[in-house]
Coordinates of C-alpha atoms and ligand atoms in Angstrom, one line a residue:
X1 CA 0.0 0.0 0.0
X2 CA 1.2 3.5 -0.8
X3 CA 0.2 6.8 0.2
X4 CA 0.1 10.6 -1.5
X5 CA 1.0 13.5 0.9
X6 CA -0.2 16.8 0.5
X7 CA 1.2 19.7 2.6
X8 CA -1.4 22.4 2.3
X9 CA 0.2 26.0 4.0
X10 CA -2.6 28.3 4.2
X11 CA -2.6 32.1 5.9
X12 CA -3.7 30.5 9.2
X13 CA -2.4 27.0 9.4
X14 CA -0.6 24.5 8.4
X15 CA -1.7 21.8 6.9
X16 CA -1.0 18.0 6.1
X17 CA -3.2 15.1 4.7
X18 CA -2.4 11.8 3.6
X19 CA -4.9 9.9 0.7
X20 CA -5.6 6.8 -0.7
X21 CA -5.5 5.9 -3.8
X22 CA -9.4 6.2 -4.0
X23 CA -8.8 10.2 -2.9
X24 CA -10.1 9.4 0.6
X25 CA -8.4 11.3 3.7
X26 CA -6.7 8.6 5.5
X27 CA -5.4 11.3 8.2
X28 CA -4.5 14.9 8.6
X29 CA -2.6 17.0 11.0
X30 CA -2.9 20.9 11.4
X31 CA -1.2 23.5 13.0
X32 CA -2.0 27.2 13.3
X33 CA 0.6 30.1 13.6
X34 CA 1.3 33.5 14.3
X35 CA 0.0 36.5 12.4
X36 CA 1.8 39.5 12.8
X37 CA 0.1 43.0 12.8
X38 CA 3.3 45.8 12.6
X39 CA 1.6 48.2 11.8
X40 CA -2.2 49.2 10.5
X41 CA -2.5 47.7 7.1
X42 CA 0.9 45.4 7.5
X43 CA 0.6 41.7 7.6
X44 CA 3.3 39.7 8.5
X45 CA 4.2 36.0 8.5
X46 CA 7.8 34.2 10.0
X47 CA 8.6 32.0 7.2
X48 CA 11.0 30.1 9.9
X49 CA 7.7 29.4 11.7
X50 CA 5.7 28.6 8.3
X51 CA 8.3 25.9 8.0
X52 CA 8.8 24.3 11.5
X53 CA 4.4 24.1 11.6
X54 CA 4.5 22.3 7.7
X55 CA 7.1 20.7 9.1
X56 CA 5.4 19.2 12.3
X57 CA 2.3 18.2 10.8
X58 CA 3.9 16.6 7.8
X59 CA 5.5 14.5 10.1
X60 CA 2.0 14.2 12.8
X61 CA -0.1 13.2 9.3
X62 CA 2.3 10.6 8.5
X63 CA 1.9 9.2 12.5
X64 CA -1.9 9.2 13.1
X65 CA -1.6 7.4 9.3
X66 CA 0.5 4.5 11.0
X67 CA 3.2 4.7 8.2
X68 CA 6.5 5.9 6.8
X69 CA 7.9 7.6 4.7
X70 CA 9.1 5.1 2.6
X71 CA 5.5 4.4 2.0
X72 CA 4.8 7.6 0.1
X73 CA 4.4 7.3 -3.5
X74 CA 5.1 11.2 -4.1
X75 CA 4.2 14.6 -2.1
X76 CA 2.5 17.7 -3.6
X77 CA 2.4 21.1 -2.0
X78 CA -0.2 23.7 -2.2
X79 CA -0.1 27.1 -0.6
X80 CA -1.5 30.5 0.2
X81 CA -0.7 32.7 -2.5
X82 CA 1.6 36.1 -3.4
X83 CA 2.9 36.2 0.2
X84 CA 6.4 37.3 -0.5
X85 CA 9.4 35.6 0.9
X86 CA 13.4 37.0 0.5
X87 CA 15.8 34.8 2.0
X88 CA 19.6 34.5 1.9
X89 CA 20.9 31.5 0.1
X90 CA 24.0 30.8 1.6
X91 CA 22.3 30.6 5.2
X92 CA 18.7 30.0 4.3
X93 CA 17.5 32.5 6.6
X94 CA 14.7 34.9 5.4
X95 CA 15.8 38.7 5.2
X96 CA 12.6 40.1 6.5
X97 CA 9.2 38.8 7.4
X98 CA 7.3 37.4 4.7
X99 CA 4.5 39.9 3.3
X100 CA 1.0 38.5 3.6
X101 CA -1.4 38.6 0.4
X102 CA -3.5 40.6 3.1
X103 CA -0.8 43.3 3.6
X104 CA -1.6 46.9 2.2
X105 CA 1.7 48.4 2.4
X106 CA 2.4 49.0 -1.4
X107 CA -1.4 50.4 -2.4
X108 CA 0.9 53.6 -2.6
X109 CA 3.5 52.0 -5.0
X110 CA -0.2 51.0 -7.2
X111 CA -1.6 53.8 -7.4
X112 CA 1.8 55.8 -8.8
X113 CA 1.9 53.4 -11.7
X114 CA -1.8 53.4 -12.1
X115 CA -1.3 57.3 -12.2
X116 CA 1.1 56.9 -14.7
X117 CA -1.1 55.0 -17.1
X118 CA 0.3 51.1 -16.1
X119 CA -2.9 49.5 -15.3
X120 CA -3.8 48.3 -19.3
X121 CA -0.5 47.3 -19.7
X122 CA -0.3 45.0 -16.9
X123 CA -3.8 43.7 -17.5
X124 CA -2.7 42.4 -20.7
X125 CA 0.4 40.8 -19.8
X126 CA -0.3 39.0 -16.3
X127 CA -4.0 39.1 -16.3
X128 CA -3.9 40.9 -13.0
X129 CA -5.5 44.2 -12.0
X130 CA -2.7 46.8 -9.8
X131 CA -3.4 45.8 -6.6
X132 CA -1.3 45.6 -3.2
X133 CA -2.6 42.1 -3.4
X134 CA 0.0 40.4 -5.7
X135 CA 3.5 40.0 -4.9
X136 CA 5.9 41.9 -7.4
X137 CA 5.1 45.1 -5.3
X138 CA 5.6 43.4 -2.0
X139 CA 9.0 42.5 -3.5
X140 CA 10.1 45.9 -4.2
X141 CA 9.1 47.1 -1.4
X142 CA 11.9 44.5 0.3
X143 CA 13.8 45.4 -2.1
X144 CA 14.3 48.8 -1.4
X145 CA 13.4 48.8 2.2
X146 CA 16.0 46.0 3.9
X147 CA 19.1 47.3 4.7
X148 CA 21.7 46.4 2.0
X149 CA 18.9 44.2 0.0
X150 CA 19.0 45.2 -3.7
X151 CA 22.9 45.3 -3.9
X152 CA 23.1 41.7 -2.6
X153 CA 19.9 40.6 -4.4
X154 CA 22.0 42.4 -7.8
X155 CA 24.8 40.2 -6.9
X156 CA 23.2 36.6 -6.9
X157 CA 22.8 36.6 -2.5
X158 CA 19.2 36.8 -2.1
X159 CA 16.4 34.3 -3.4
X160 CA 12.7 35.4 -3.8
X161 CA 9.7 33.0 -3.6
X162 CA 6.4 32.8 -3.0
X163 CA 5.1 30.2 0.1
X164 CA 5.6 27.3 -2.8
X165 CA 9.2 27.8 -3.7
X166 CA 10.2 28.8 -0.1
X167 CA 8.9 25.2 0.8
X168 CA 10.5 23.6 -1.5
X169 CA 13.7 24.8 -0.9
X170 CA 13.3 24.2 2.7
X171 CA 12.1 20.5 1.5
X172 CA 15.3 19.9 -0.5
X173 CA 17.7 21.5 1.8
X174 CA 18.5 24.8 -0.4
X175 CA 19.3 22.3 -3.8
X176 CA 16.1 24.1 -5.6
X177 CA 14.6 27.4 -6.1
X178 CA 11.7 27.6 -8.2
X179 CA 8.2 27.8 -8.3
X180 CA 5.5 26.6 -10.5
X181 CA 3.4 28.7 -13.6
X182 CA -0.1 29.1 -11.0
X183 CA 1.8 30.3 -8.3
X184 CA 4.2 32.9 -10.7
X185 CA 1.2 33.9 -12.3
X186 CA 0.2 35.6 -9.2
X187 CA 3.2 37.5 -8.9
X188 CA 2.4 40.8 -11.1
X189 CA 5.9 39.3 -13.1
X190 CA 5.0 36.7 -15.5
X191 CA 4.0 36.7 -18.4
X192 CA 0.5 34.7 -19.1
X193 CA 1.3 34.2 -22.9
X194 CA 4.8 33.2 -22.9
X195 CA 4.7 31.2 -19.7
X196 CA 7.9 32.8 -18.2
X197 CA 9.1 35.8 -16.2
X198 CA 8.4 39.2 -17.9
X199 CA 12.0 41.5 -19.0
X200 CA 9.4 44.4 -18.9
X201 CA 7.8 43.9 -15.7
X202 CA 11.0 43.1 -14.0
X203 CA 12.3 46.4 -15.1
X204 CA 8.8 48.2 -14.4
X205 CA 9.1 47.5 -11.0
X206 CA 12.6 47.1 -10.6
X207 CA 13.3 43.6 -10.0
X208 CA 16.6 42.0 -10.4
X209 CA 16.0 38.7 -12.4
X210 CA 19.0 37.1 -10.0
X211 CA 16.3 36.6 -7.4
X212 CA 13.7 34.7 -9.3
X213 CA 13.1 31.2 -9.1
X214 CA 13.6 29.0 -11.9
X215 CA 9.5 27.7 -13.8
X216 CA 8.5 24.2 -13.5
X217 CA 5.6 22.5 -14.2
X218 CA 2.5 22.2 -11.9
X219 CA 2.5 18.4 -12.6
X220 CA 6.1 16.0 -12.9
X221 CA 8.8 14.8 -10.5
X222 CA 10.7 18.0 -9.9
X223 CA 12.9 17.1 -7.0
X224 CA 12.9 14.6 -3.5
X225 CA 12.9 15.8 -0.2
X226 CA 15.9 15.3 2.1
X227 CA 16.3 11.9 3.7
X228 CA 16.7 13.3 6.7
X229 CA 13.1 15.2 7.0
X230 CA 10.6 12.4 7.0
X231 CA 13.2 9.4 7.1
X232 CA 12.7 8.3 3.3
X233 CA 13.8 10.4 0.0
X234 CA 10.3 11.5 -1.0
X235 CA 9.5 12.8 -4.5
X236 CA 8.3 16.0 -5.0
X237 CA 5.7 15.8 -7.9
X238 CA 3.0 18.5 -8.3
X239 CA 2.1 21.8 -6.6
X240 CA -0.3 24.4 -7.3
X241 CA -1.6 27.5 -5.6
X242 CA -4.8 26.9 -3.6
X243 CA -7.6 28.2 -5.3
X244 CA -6.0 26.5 -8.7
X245 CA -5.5 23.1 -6.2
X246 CA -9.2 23.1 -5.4
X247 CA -10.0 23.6 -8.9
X248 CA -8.1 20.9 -9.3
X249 CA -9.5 18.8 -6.7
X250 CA -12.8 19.1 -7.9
X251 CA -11.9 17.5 -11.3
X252 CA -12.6 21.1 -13.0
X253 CA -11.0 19.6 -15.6
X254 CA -12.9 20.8 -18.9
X255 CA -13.5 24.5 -20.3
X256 CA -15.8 26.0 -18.7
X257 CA -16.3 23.9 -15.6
X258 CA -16.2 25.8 -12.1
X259 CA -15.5 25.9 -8.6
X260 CA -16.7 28.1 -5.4
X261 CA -14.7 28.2 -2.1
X262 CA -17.4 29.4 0.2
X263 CA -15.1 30.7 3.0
X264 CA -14.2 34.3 4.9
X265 CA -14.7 35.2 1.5
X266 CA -15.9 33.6 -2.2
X267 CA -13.0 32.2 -4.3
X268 CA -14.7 31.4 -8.0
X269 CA -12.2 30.2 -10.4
X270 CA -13.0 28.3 -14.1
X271 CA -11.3 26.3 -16.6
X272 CA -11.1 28.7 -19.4
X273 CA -8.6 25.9 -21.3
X274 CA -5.2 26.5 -23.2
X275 CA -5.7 30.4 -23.7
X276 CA -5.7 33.1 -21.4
X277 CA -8.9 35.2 -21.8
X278 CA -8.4 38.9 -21.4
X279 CA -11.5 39.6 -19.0
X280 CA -13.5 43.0 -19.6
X281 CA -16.0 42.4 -16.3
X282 CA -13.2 43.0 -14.3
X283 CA -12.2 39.6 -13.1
X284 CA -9.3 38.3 -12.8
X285 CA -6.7 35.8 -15.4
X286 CA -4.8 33.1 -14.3
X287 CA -3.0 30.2 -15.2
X288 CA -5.0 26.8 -13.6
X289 CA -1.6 24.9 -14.0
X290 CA 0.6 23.3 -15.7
X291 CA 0.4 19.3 -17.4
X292 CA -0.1 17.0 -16.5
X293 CA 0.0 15.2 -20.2
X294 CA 3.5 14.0 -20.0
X295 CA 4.2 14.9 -23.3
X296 CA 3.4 18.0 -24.2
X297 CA 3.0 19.9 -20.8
X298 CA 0.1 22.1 -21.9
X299 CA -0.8 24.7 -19.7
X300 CA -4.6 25.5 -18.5
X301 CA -5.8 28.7 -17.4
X302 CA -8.5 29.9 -15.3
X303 CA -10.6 33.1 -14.9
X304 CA -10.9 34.2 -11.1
X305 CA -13.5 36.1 -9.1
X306 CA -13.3 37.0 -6.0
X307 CA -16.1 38.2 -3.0
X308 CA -14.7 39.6 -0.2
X309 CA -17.7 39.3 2.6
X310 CA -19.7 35.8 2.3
X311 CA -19.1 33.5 5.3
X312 CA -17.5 36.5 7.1
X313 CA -21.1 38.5 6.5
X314 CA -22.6 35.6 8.5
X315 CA -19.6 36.2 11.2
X316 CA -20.9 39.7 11.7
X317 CA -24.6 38.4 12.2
X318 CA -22.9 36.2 15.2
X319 CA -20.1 39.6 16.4
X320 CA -21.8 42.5 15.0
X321 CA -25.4 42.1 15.4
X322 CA -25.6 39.3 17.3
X323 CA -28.4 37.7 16.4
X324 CA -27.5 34.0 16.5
X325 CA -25.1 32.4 18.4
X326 CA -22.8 29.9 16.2
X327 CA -22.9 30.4 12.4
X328 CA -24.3 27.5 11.5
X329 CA -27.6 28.7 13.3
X330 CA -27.8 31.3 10.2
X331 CA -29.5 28.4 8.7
X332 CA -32.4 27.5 10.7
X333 CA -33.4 31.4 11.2
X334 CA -33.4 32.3 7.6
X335 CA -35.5 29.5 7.1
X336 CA -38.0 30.2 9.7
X337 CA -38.9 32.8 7.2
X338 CA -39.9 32.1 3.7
X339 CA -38.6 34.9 1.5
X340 CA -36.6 38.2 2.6
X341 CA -39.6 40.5 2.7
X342 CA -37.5 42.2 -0.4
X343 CA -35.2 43.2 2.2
X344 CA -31.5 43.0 0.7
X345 CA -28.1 43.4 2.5
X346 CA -25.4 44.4 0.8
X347 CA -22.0 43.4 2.7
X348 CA -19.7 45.6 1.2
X349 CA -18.1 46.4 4.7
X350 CA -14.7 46.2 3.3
X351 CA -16.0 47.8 -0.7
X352 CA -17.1 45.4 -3.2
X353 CA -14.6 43.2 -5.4
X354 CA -15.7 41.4 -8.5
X355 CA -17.6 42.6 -10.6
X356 CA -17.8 46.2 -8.7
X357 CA -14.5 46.5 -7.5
X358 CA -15.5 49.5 -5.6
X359 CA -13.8 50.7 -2.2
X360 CA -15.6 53.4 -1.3
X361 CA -19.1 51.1 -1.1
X362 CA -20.4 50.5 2.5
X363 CA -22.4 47.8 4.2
X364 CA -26.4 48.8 3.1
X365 CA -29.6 47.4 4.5
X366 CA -32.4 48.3 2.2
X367 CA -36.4 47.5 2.3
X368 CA -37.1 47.1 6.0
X369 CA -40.1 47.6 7.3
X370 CA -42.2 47.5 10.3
X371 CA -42.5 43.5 9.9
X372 CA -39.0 43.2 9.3
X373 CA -37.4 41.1 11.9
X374 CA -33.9 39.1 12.2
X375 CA -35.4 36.3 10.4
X376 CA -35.6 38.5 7.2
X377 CA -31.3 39.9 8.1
X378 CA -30.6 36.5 8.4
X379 CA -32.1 35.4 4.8
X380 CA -30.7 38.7 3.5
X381 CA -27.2 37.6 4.6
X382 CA -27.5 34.5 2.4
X383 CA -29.0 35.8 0.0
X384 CA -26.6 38.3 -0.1
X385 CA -23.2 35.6 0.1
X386 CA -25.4 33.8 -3.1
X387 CA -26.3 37.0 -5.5
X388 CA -22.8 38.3 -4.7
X389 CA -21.5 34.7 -6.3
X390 CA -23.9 34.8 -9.1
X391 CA -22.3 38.4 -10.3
X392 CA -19.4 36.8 -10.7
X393 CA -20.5 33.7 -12.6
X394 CA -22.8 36.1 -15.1
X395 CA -18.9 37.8 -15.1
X396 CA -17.4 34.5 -16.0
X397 CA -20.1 33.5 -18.2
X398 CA -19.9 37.0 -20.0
X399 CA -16.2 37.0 -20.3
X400 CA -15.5 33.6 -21.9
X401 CA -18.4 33.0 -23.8
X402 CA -18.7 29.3 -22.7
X403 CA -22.0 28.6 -21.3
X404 CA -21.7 27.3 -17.5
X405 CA -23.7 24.1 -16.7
X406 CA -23.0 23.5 -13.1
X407 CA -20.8 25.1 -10.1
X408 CA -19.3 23.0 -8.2
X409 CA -18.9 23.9 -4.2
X410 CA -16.6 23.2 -1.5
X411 CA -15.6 25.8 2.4
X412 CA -16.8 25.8 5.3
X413 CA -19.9 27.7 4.6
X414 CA -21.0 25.2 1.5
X415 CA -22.5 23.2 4.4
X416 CA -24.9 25.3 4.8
X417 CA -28.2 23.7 2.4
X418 CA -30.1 26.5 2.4
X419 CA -27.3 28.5 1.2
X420 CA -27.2 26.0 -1.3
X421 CA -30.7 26.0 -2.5
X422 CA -30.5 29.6 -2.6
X423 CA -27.2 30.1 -4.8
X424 CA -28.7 27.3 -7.3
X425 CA -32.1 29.3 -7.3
X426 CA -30.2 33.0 -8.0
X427 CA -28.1 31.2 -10.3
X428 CA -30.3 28.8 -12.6
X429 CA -27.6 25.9 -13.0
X430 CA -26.7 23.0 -10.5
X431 CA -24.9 23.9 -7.2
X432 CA -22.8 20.3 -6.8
X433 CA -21.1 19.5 -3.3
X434 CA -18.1 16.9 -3.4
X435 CA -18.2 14.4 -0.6
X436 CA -14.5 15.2 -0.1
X437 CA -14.4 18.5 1.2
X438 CA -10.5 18.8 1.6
X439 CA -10.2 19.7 -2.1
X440 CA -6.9 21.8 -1.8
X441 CA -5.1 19.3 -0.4
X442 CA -6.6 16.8 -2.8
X443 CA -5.7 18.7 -5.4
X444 CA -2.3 18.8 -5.2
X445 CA -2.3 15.4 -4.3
X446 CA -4.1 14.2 -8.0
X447 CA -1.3 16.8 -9.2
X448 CA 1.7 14.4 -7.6
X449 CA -0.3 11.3 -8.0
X450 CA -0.5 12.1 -11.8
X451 CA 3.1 12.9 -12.3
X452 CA 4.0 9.5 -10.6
X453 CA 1.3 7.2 -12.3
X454 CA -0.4 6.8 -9.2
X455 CA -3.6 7.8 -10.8
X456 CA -3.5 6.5 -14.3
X457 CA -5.2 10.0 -16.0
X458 CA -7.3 12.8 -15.1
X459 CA -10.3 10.3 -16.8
X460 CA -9.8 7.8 -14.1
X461 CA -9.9 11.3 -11.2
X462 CA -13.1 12.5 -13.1
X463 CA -14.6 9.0 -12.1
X464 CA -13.2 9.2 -8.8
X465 CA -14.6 12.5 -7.6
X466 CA -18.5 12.1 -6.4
X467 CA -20.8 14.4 -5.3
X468 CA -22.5 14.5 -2.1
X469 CA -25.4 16.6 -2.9
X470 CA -27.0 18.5 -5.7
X471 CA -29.1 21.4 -5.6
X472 CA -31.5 21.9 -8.6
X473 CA -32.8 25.3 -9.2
X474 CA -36.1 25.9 -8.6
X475 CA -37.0 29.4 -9.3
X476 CA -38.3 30.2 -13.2
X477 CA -36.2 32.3 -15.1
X478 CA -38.7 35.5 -14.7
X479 CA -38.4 35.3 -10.6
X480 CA -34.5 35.2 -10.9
X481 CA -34.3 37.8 -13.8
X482 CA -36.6 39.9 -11.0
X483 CA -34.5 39.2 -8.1
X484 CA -31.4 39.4 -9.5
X485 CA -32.4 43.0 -11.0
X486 CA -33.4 44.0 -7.3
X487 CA -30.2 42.9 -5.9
X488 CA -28.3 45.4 -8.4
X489 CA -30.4 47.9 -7.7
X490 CA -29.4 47.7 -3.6
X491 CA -26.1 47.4 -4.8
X492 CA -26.1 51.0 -6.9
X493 CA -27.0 52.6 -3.5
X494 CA -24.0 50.9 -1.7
X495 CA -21.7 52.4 -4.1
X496 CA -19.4 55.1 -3.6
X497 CA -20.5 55.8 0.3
X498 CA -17.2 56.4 1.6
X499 CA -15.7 59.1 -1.0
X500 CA -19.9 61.0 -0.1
X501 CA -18.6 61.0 3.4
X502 CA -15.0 62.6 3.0
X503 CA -16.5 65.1 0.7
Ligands
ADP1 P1 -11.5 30.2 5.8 O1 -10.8 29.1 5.1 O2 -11.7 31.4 4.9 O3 -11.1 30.5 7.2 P2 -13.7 28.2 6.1 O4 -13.7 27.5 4.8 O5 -13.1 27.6 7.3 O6 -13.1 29.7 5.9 O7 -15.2 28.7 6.5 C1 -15.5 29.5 7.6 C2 -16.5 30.6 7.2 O8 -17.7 29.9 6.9 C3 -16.7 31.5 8.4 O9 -16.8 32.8 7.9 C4 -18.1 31.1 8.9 O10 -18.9 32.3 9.3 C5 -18.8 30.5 7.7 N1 -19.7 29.4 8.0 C6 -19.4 28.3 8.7 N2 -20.4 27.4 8.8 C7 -21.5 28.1 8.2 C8 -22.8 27.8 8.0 N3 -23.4 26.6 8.4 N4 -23.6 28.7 7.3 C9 -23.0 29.8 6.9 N5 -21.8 30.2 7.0 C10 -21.0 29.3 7.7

């Protein structure tokens, strides 16, 4: 019997899960660790402690899974994304605390070269909008803000990586520094048509190519861990980032098939196949990753959209308001009423991303009445996580011009039916739930398990993956047309509420 491992570092924990070969969870370990809050806007992470936690449960999985390491057919890492690492490579020891995807610090730097007319340019080479978000601004900023940084980073010292490459160089001991085409393509410098590192955005943002790590593939034997780590030389076979892992992991496999992460926030990505689309909805290109067809290596590419308040708006129902007590309680409130009263909340607490992108919007609570009660919030706040969801399929749909049949759904807050019922009701196609819900993990396992002919093909994973539960829509098309109409109209008065204020 042999095993895949999948190391899964996310912002708050890490991660590790070994599977079978029939993609079941056969244990997992977790670990959380610190955040770090400098300063308002900074978010920091200690990429010494990123390691020792990945570290620790890689080795905790393999013991609650009664094996060894010798038992392992091939690992595959998955990872929060754009969080910037810089670390010496004679010593291994990072030069400053890794900069969280979360971390705000280089809006300023944005803005300058939006000001100077960047934006489009960017768009259509990395399939990113300028935002503080992605890493090659976090970069810079090290760059220019460590003592002594860029000369040594000119002169060959310094490596850069995001949480991927920093693992795996950990994993191998400091042998290998590079990264993998979904994880670079978050970066802000590669290149989404040519597949490698961009000579113009390097010198945009003044980047020394020395730093970068070398491109592999998503999917193929790229290196083996140290002996001395687990016990056993393990082979290091496939990797993604983790929205494109839980695409992945849901078998997303053909154009046009998606995936929601109901979480804090919404993570929709979709299979747009071998070409990039340029989006003009405002979401979001990406490359999916890269194989696993041994031969040619083709690369797949995904559209993203991205919701920044859906499980979290049911958060502030439990903190804020307080009108239930545990957030899976949302569920049985909402449905103790049986429509919203055409009350709608719109949860732009933090502005509105895709489609909107708007940060000056504000929370809004429209349509209340007299008989308006908590039941009706609650409903709203669903409704609310679901319309949000279906804006960014119609911005999918719209974009790519392939005709979406079904979304399938993983997070915590997926396990919410009603939530369910509603999104397929909003949205008019099949809401699909997989009855493995670690779908990260899993799918940089399928990613390894590929490469090393543990898994035959991605046919044999498409018969594998099974759904738990399917939601059928059950609303006509004139109802959703209706309510979908209403919901942009509330969203029109959440707009721009901020800037009114300052003004
Ligand atoms: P993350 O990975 O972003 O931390 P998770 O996938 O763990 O998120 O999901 C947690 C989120 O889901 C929380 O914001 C929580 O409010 C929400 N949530 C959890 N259970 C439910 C539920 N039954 N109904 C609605 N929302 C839920």
């Amino acid at each position: 019997m042999d095993y895949i491992l999948s190391i899964d570092q996310g912002t708050t924990s890490s991660r590790a899960v070994v599977f079978d070969h029939g993609g079941q969870v056969v244990a997992m370990s977790q670990r959380e660790f610190t955040q770090h809050f400098p300063r308002p806007g900074w978010v920091e992470h200690d990429a010494r402690e990123i390691w020792q936690t990945q570290l620790a449960v890689m080795r905790d999985a393999l013991a609650r899974a009664g094996i060894n390491a010798s038992q392992l057919r091939a690992m595959g890492i998955t990872n929060q994304r754009e969080t910037t690492v810089l670390w010496d490579r004679r010593t291994g020891e990072p030069v400053a605390p890794a900069i969280v995807w979360q971390d705000r610090r280089t809006a300023g730097l944005c803005d300058e070269l939006r000001a100077t007319g960047h934006a489009p340019g960017i768009a259509a080479k990395t399939g990113l909008v300028l935002d503080a978000y992605f890493s090659g601004t976090k970069l810079a900023w090290l760059l220019n803000h460590v003592p002594g940084a860029r000369v040594r980073a000119e002169r060959g010292e310094l490596a850069f990586g995001t949480v991927d490459s920093w693992l795996l160089w950990q994993l191998t001991g400091g042998r290998v520094h590079a990264t993998e085409p979904s994880n670079a393509s978050r970066t802000l410098l590669f290149n989404l048509k040519t597949g490698t590192w961009d000579r113009e955005m390097l010198a945009l943002l003044d980047i020394p190519p020395a730093v970068l790590p070398q491109i592999l593939p998503s999917c193929g034997v790229m290196a083996e861990t140290d002996a001395q780590l687990l016990g056993a030389c393990v082979p290091i076979a496939g990797w993604a980032g983790d929205q494109q892992a839980a695409l992945f992991g849901q078998a997303c496999f053909a154009p046009g098939m998606a995936k929601n992460t109901y979480g804090t926030g919404c993570f929709m990505l979709m299979n747009t196949g071998d070409q990039p689309v340029s989006s003009s909805h405002q979401l979001l290109g990406t490359v999916a990753w890269q194989g696993p067809s041994a031969a040619a290596r083709p690369m797949a590419y995904a559209l993203e959209g991205s919701v920044f308040m859906a499980g979290a708006t049911v958060q502030w129902l439990r903190d804020g308001l307080q009108i239930i007590d545990s957030a899976p309680q949302v569920e049985s409130l909402a449905a103790s009423v049986p429509d919203t009263g055409d009350v709608f909340l719109v949860p732009a607490f933090a502005g509105l991303g895709t489609p909107d992108w708007d940060g000056q919007a504000r929370g809004t609570l429209v349509g209340m009445t007299r008989g308006t009660g908590r039941a009706h919030i609650a409903r709203a706040a669903l409704e609310a996580i679901a319309l949000q969801t279906a804006d960014v399929f119609q911005a999918m749909s719209a974009d790519s011009g392939l005709a979406l049949t079904e979304l399938r759904v993983d997070g915590g807050a997926c396990r919410n039916d009603l939530l369910m019922q509603i999104q397929a009701d909003v949205l008019g196609v099949p809401v699909v739930r997989s009855r493995v819900t670690e779908t990260t993990a899993l799918g940089a396992a399928y990613l390894a398990g590929l490469a090393t002919d543990y898994w035959a093909s991605s046919a044999e994973l498409s018969a594998q993956w099974q759904e738990e539960r399917r939601f059928v829509p059950h609303w006509d098309d004139g109802r959703r047309q209706d309510h979908r109409a209403r919901w942009r109209e509330a969203v029109s008065r959440s707009r721009g509420w901020a800037k009114a204020s300052c003004s």
